[in-house]
PDB file of C-alpha atoms in Angstrom:
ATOM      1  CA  UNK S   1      57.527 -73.793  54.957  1.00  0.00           C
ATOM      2  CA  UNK S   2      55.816 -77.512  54.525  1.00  0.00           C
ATOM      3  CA  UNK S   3      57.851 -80.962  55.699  1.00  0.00           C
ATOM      4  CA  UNK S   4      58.223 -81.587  52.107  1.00  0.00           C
ATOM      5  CA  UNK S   5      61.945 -81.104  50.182  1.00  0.00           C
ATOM      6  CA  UNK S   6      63.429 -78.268  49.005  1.00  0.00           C
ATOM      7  CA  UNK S   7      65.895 -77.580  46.584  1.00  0.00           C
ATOM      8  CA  UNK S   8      67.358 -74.413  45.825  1.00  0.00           C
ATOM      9  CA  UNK S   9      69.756 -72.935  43.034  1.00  0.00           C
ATOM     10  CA  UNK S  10      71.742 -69.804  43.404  1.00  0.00           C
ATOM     11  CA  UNK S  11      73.311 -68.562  40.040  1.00  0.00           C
ATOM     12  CA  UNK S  12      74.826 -65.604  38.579  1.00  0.00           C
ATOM     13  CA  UNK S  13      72.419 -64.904  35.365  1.00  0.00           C
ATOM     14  CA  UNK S  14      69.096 -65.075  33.189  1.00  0.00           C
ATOM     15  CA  UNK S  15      69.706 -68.507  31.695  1.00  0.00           C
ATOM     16  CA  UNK S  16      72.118 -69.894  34.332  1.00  0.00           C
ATOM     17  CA  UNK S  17      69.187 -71.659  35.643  1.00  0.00           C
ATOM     18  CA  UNK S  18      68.123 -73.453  32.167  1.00  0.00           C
ATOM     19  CA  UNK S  19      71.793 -73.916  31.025  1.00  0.00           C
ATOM     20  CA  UNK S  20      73.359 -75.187  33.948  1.00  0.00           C
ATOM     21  CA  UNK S  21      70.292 -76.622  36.374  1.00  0.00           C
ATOM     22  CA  UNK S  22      67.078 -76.841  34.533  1.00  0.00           C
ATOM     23  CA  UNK S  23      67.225 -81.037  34.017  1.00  0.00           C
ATOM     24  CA  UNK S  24      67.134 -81.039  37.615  1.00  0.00           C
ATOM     25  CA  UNK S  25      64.896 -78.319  38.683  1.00  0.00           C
ATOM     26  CA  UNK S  26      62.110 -80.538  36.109  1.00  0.00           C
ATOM     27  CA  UNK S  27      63.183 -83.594  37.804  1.00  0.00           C
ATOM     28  CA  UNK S  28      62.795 -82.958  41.298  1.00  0.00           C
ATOM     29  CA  UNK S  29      59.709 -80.471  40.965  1.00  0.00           C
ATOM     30  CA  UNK S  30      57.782 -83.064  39.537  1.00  0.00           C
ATOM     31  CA  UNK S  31      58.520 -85.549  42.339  1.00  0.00           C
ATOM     32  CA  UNK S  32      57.592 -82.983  44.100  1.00  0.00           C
ATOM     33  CA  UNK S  33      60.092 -81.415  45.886  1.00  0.00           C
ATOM     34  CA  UNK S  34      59.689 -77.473  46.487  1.00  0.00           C
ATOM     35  CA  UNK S  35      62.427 -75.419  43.916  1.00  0.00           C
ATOM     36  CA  UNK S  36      63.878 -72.483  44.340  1.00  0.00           C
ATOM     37  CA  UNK S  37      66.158 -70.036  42.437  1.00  0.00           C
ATOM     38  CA  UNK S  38      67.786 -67.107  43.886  1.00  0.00           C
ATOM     39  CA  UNK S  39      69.972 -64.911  40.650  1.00  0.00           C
ATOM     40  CA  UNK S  40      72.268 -62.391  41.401  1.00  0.00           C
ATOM     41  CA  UNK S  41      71.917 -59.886  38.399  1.00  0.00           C
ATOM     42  CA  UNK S  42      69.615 -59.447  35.592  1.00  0.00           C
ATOM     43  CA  UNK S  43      72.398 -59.861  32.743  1.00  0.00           C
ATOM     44  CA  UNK S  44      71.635 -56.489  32.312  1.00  0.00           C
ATOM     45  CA  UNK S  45      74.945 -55.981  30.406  1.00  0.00           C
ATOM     46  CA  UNK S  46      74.820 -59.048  28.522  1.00  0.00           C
ATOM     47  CA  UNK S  47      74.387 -59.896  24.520  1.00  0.00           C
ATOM     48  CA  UNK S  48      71.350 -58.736  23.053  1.00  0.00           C
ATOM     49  CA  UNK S  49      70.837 -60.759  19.747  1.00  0.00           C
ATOM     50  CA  UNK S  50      67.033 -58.729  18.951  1.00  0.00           C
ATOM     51  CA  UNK S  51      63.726 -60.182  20.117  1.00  0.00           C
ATOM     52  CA  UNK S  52      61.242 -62.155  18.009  1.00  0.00           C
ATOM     53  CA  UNK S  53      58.454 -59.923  19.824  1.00  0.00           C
ATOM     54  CA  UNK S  54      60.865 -56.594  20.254  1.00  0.00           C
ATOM     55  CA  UNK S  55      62.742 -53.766  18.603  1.00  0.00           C
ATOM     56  CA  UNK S  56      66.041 -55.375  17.027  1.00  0.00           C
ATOM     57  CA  UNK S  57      67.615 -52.093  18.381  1.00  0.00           C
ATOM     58  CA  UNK S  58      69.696 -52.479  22.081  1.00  0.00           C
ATOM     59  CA  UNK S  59      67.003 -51.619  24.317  1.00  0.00           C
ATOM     60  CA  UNK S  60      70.021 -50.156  26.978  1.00  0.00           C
ATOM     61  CA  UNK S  61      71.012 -51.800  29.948  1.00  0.00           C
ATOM     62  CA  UNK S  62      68.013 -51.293  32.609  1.00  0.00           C
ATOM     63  CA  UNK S  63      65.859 -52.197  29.234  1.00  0.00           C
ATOM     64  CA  UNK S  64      67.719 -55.226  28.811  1.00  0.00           C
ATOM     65  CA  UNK S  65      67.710 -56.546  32.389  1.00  0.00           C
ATOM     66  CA  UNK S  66      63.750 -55.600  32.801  1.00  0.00           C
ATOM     67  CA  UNK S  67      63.617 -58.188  29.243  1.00  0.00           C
ATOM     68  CA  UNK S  68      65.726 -60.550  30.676  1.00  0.00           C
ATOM     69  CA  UNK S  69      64.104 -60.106  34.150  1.00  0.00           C
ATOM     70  CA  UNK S  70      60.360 -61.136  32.154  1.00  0.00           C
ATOM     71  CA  UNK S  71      62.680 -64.587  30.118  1.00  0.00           C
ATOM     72  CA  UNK S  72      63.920 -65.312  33.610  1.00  0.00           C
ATOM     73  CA  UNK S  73      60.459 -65.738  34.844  1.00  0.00           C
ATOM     74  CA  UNK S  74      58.690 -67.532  31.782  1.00  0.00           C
ATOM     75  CA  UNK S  75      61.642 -70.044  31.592  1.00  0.00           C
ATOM     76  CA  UNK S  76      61.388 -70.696  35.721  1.00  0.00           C
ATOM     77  CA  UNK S  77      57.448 -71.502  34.819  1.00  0.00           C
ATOM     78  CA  UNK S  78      58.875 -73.449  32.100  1.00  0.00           C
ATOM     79  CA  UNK S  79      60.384 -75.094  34.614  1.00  0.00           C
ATOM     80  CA  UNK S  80      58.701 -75.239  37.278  1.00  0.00           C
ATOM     81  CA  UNK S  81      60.741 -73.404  39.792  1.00  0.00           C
ATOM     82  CA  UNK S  82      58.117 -72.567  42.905  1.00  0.00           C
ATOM     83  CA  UNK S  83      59.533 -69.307  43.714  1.00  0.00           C
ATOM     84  CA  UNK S  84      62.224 -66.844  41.870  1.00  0.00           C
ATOM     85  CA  UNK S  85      64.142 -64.070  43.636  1.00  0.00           C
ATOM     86  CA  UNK S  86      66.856 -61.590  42.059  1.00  0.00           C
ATOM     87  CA  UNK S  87      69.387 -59.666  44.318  1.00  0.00           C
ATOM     88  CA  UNK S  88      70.036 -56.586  42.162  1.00  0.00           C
ATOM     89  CA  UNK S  89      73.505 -56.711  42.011  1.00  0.00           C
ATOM     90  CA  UNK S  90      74.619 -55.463  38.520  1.00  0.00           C
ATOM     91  CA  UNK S  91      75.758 -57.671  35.418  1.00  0.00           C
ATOM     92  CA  UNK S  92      79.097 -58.724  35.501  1.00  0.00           C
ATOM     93  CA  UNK S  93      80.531 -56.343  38.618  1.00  0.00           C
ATOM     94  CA  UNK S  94      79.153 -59.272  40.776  1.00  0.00           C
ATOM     95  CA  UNK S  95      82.810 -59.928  42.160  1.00  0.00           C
ATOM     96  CA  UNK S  96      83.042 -56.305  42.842  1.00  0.00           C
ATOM     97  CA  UNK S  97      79.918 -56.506  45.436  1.00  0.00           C
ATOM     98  CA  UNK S  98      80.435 -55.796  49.136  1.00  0.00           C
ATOM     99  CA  UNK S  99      81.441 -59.901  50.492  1.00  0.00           C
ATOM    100  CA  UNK S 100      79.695 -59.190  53.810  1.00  0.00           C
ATOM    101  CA  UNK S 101      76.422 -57.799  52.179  1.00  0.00           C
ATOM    102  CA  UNK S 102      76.276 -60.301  49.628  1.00  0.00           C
ATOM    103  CA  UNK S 103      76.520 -63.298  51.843  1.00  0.00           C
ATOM    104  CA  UNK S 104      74.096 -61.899  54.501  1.00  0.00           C
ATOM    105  CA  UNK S 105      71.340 -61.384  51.165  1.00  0.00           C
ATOM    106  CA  UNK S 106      71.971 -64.976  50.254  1.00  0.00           C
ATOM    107  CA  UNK S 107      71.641 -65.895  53.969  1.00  0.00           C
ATOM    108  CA  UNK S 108      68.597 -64.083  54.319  1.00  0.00           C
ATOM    109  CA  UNK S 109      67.376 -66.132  51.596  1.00  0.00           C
ATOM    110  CA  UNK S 110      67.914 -69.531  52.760  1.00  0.00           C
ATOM    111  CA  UNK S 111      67.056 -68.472  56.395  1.00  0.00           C
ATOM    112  CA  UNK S 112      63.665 -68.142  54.435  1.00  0.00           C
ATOM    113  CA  UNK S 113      63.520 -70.503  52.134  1.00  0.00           C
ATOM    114  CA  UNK S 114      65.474 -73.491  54.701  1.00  0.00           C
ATOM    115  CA  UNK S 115      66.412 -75.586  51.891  1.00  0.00           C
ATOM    116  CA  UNK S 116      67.739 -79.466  52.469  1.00  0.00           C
ATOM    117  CA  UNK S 117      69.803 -78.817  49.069  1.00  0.00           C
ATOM    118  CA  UNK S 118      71.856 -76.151  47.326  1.00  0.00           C
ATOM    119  CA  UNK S 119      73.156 -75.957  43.848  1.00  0.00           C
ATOM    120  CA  UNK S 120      75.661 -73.622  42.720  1.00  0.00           C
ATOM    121  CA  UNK S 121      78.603 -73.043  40.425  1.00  0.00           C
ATOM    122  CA  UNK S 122      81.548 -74.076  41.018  1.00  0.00           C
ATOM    123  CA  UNK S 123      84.606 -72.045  42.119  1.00  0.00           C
ATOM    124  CA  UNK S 124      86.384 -72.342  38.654  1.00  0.00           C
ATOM    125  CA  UNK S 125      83.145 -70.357  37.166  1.00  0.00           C
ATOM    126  CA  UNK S 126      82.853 -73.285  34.653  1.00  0.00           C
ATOM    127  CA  UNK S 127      84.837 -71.385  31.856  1.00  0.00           C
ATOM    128  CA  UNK S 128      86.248 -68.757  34.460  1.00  0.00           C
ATOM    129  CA  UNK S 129      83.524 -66.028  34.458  1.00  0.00           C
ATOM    130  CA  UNK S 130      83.887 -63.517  37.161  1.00  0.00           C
ATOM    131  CA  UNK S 131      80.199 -63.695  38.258  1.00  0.00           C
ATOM    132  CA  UNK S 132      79.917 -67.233  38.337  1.00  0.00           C
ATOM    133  CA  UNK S 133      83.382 -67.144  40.864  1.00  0.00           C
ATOM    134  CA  UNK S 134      81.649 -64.723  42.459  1.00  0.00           C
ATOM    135  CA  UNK S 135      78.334 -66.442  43.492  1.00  0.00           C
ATOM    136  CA  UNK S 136      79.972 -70.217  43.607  1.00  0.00           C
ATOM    137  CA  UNK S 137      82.489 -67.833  46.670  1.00  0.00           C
ATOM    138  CA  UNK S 138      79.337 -65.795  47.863  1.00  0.00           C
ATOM    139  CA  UNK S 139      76.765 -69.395  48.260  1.00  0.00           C
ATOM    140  CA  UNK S 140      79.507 -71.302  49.818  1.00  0.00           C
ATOM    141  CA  UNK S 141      80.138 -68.806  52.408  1.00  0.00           C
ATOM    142  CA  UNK S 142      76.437 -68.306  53.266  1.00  0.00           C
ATOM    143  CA  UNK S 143      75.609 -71.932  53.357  1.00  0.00           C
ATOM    144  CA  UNK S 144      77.953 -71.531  56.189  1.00  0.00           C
ATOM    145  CA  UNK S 145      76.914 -68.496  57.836  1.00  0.00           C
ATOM    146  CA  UNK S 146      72.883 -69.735  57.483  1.00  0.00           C
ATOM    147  CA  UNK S 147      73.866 -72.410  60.155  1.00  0.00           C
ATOM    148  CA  UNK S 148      75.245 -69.669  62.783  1.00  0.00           C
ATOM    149  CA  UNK S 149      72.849 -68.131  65.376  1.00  0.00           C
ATOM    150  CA  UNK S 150      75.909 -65.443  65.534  1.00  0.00           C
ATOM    151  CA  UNK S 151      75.405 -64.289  62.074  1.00  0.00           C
ATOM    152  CA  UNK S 152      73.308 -61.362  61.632  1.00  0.00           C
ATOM    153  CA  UNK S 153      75.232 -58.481  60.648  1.00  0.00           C
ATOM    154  CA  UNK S 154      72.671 -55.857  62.103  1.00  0.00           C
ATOM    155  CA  UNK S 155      71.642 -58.011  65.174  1.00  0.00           C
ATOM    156  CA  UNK S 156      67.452 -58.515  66.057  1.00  0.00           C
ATOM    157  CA  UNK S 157      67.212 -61.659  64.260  1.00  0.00           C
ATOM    158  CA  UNK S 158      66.743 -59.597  60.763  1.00  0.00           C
ATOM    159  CA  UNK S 159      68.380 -62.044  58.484  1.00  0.00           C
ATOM    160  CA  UNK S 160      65.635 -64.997  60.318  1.00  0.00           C
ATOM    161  CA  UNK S 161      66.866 -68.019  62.815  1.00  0.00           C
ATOM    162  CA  UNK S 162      69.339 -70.172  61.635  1.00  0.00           C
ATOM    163  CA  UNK S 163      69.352 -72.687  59.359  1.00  0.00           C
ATOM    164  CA  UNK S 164      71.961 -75.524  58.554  1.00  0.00           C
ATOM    165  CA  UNK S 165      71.546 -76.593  54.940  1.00  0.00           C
ATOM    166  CA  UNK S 166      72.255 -80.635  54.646  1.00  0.00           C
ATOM    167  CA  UNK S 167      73.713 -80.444  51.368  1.00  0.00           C
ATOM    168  CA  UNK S 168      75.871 -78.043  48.991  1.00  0.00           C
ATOM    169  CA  UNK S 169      76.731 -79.312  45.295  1.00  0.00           C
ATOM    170  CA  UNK S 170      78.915 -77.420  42.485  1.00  0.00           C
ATOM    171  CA  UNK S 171      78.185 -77.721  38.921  1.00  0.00           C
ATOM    172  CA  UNK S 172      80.546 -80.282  37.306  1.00  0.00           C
ATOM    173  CA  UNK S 173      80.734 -81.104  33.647  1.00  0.00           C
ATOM    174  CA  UNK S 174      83.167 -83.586  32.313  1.00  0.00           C
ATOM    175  CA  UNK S 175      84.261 -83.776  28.440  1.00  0.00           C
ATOM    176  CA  UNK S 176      81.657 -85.296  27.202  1.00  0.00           C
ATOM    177  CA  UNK S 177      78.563 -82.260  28.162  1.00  0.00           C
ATOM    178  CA  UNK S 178      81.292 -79.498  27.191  1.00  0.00           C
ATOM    179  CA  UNK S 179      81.547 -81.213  24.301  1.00  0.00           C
ATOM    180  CA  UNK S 180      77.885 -81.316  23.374  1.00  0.00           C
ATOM    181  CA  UNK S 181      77.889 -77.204  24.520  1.00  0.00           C
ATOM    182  CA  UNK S 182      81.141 -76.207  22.480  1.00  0.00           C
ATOM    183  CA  UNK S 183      79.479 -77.625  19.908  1.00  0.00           C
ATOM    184  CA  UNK S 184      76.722 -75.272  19.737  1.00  0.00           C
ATOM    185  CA  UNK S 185      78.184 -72.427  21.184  1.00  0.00           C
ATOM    186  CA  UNK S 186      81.429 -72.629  19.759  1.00  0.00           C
ATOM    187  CA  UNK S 187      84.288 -71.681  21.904  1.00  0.00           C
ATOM    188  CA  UNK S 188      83.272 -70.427  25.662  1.00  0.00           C
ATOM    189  CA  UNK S 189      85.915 -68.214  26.736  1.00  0.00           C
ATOM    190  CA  UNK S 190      86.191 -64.769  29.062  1.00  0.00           C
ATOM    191  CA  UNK S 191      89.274 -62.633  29.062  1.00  0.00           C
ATOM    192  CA  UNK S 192      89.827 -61.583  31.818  1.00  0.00           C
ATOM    193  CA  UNK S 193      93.283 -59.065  33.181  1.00  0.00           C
ATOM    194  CA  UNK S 194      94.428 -59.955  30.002  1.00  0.00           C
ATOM    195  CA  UNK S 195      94.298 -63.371  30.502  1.00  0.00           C
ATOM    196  CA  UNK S 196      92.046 -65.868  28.254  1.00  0.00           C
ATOM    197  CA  UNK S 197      90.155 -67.843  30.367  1.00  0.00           C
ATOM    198  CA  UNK S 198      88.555 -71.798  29.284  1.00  0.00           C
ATOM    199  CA  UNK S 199      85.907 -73.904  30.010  1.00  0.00           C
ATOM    200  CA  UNK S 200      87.920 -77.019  32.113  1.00  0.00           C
ATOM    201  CA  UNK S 201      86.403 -80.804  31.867  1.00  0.00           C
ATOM    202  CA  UNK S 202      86.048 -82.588  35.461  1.00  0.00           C
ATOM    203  CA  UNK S 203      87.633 -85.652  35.611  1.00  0.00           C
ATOM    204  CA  UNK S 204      85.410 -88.526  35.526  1.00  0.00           C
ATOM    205  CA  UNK S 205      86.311 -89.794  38.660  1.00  0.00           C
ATOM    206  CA  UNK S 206      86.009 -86.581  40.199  1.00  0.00           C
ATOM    207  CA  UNK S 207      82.003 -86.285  39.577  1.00  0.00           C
ATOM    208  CA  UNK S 208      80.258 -87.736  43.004  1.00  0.00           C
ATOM    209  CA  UNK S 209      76.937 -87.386  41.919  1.00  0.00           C
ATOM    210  CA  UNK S 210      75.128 -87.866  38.156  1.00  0.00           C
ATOM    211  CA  UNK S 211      71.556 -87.287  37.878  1.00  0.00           C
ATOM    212  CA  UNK S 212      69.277 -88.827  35.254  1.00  0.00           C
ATOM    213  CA  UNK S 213      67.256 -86.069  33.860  1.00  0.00           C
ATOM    214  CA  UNK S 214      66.721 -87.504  30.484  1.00  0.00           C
ATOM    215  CA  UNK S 215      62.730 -87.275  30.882  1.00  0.00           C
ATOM    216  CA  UNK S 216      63.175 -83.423  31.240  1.00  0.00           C
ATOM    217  CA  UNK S 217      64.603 -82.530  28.217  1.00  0.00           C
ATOM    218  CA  UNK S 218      61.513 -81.024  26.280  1.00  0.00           C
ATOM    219  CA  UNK S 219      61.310 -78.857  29.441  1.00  0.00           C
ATOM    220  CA  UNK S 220      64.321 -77.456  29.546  1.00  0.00           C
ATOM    221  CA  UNK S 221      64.132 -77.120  25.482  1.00  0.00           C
ATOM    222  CA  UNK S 222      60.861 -75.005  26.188  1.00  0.00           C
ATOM    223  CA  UNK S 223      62.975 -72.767  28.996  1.00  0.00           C
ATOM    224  CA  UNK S 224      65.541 -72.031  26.624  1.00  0.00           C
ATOM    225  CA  UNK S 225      63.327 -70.658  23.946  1.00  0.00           C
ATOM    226  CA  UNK S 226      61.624 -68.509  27.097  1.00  0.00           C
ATOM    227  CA  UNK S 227      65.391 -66.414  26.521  1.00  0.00           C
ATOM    228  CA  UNK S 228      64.340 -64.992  23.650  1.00  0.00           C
ATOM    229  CA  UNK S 229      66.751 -61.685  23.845  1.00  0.00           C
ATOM    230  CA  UNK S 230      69.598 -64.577  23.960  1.00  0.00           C
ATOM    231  CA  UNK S 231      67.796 -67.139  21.091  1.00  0.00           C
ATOM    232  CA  UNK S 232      70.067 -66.601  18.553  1.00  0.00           C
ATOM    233  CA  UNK S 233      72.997 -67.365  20.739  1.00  0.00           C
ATOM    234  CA  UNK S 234      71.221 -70.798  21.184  1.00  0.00           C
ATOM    235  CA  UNK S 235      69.804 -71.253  17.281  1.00  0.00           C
ATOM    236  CA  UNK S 236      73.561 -74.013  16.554  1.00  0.00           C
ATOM    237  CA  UNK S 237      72.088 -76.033  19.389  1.00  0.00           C
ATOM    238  CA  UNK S 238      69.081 -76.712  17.218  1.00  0.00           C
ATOM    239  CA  UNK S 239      71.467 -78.048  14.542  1.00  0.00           C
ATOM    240  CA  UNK S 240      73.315 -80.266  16.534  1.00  0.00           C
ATOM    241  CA  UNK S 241      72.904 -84.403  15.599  1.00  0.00           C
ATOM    242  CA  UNK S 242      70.045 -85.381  18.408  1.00  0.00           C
ATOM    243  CA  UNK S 243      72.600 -87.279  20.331  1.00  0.00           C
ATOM    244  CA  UNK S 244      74.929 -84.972  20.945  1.00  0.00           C
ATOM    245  CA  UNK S 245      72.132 -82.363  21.739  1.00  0.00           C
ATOM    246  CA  UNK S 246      70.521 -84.731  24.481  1.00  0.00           C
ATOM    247  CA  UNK S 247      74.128 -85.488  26.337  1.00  0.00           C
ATOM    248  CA  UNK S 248      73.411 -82.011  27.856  1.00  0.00           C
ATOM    249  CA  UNK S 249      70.638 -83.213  29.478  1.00  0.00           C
ATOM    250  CA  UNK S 250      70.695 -86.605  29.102  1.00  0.00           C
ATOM    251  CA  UNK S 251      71.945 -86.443  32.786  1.00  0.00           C
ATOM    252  CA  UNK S 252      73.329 -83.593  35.018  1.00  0.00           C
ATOM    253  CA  UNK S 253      76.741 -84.106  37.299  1.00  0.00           C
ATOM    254  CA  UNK S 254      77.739 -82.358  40.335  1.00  0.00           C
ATOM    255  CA  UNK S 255      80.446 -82.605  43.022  1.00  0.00           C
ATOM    256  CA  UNK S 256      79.298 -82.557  46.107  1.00  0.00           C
ATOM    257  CA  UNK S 257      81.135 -79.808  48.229  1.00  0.00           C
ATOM    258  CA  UNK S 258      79.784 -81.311  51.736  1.00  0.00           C
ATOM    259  CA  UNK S 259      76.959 -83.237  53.027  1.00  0.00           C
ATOM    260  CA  UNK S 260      75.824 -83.596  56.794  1.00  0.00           C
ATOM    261  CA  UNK S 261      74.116 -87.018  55.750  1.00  0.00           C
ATOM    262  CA  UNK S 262      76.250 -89.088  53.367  1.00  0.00           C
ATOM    263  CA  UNK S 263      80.053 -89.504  52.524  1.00  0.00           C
ATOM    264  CA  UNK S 264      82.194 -91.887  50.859  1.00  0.00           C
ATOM    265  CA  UNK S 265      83.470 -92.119  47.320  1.00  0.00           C
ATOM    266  CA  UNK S 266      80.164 -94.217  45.903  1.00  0.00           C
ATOM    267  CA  UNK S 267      78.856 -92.072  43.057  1.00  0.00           C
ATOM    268  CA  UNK S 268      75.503 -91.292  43.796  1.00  0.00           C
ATOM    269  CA  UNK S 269      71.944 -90.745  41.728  1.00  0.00           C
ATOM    270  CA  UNK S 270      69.962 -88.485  43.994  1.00  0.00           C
ATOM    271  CA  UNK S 271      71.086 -84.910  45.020  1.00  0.00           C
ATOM    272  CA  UNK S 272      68.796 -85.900  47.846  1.00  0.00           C
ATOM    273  CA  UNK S 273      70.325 -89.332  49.018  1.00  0.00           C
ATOM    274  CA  UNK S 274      70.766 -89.566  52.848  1.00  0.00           C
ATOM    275  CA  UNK S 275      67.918 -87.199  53.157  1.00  0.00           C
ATOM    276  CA  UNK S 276      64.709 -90.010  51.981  1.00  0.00           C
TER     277      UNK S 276
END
């Protein structure tokens, strides 16, 4: 790896990366920091709402993940994510997956990678989804782990040497992004045990970091259309008023879980502050 910066996401799902990170992944790629994305499954059991290109017929679940797999990688060009890996685990049994193997594949990833930055969900799952619990539990606990020389589950250095990452941030939207989302997607909910599950604002004064990613926008348009097995899902974002549409990524918030180079409660602009 070069001197320069390196961010990395780790998410759940096809799309997690536009949805959720892509403002930031444009932002910081072209000031040229080095991006990443690591995804845990390839929504292989997810909606399939036909393809513009495709049979409108359900192609079946390893058909659907190798169609999702192919969006995954035109929206990461889209976006200009450097390098994308997958883990295999399957859709939606993510928080079913072995903890110890799980952590040691993400660790084996940012042993590789050594990124100064990690972004992941956080541990609510946004609107409670299993797999985004899952990998927000799973990142955490490797961003840990990386830093250990004593962590290498089958010993000879297999998993690479050590590596402390500087910074770890959660996604964090407050009322005004969920908002903006709700309104195209309607209601985001997951039932889960019985239970309904919601998407939960973050306080305002909880956010410690907002990005301005309002130059990215027609970037992260072009990665959503690169989902074209999910398009139709997105088609009410296209009708929403142009400001409401643009407060999704107007700017990007995230709390930041820890840091080994800042502190305090001063809100900050730069997922890399402390580190240039």
């Amino acid at each position: 790896m070069t001197d320069s910066l390196r961010l990395m996401v780790i998410a759940a799902h096809p799309d997690d990366e536009t949805l959720g990170f892509g403002g930031v992944l444009v932002r910081y790629g072209r000031e040229g920091v080095e991006t990443f994305l690591l995804t845990a499954t390839r929504g292989q059991r997810g909606r399939y709402l036909g393809h513009p290109f495709g049979t409108p017929e359900h192609p079946g679940a390893k058909g659907l993940g190798e169609v999702r797999e192919r969006e995954l990688h035109a929206a990461a060009g889209a976006l200009g994510i450097r390098d994308v890996s997958l883990l295999d685990y399957e859709d939606q049994h993510l928080d079913r997956a072995d903890p110890a193997e799980a952590i040691a594949a993400i660790v084996r990833h940012l042993r590789r990678v050594r990124p100064h930055v990690i972004l992941t969900f956080a541990p609510d799952g946004a609107y409670g989804h299993p797999d985004h619990i899952a990998i927000s539990q799973f990142t955490t606990a490797a961003a840990v782990a990386s830093a250990d020389p004593a962590f290498d589950s089958a010993g000879n250095n297999r998993l690479g040497p050590p590596h402390a990452v500087s910074k770890l941030y959660y996604l964090a939207w407050d009322d005004e992004t969920w908002a903006a989302y709700q309104a195209g997607f309607k209601k985001l909910a997951v039932t889960v045990d019985g239970v309904e599950r919601l998407a939960t604002a973050w306080p305002a004064w909880a956010l410690t970091t907002i990005v301005d990613t309002a130059d990215a926008r027609e970037a992260v348009w072009r990665a959503v259309a690169c989902h074209a097995s999910q398009t139709r899902a997105y088609d009410a974002l296209n009708t929403l008023a142009p400001v409401t549409r643009d407060a999704l990524w107007r700017t990007q918030s995230f709390y930041r879980a820890f840091s080994l180079v800042n502190g305090g409660r001063a809100r900050e602009s730069d997922l890399f502050e402390g580190l240039r």
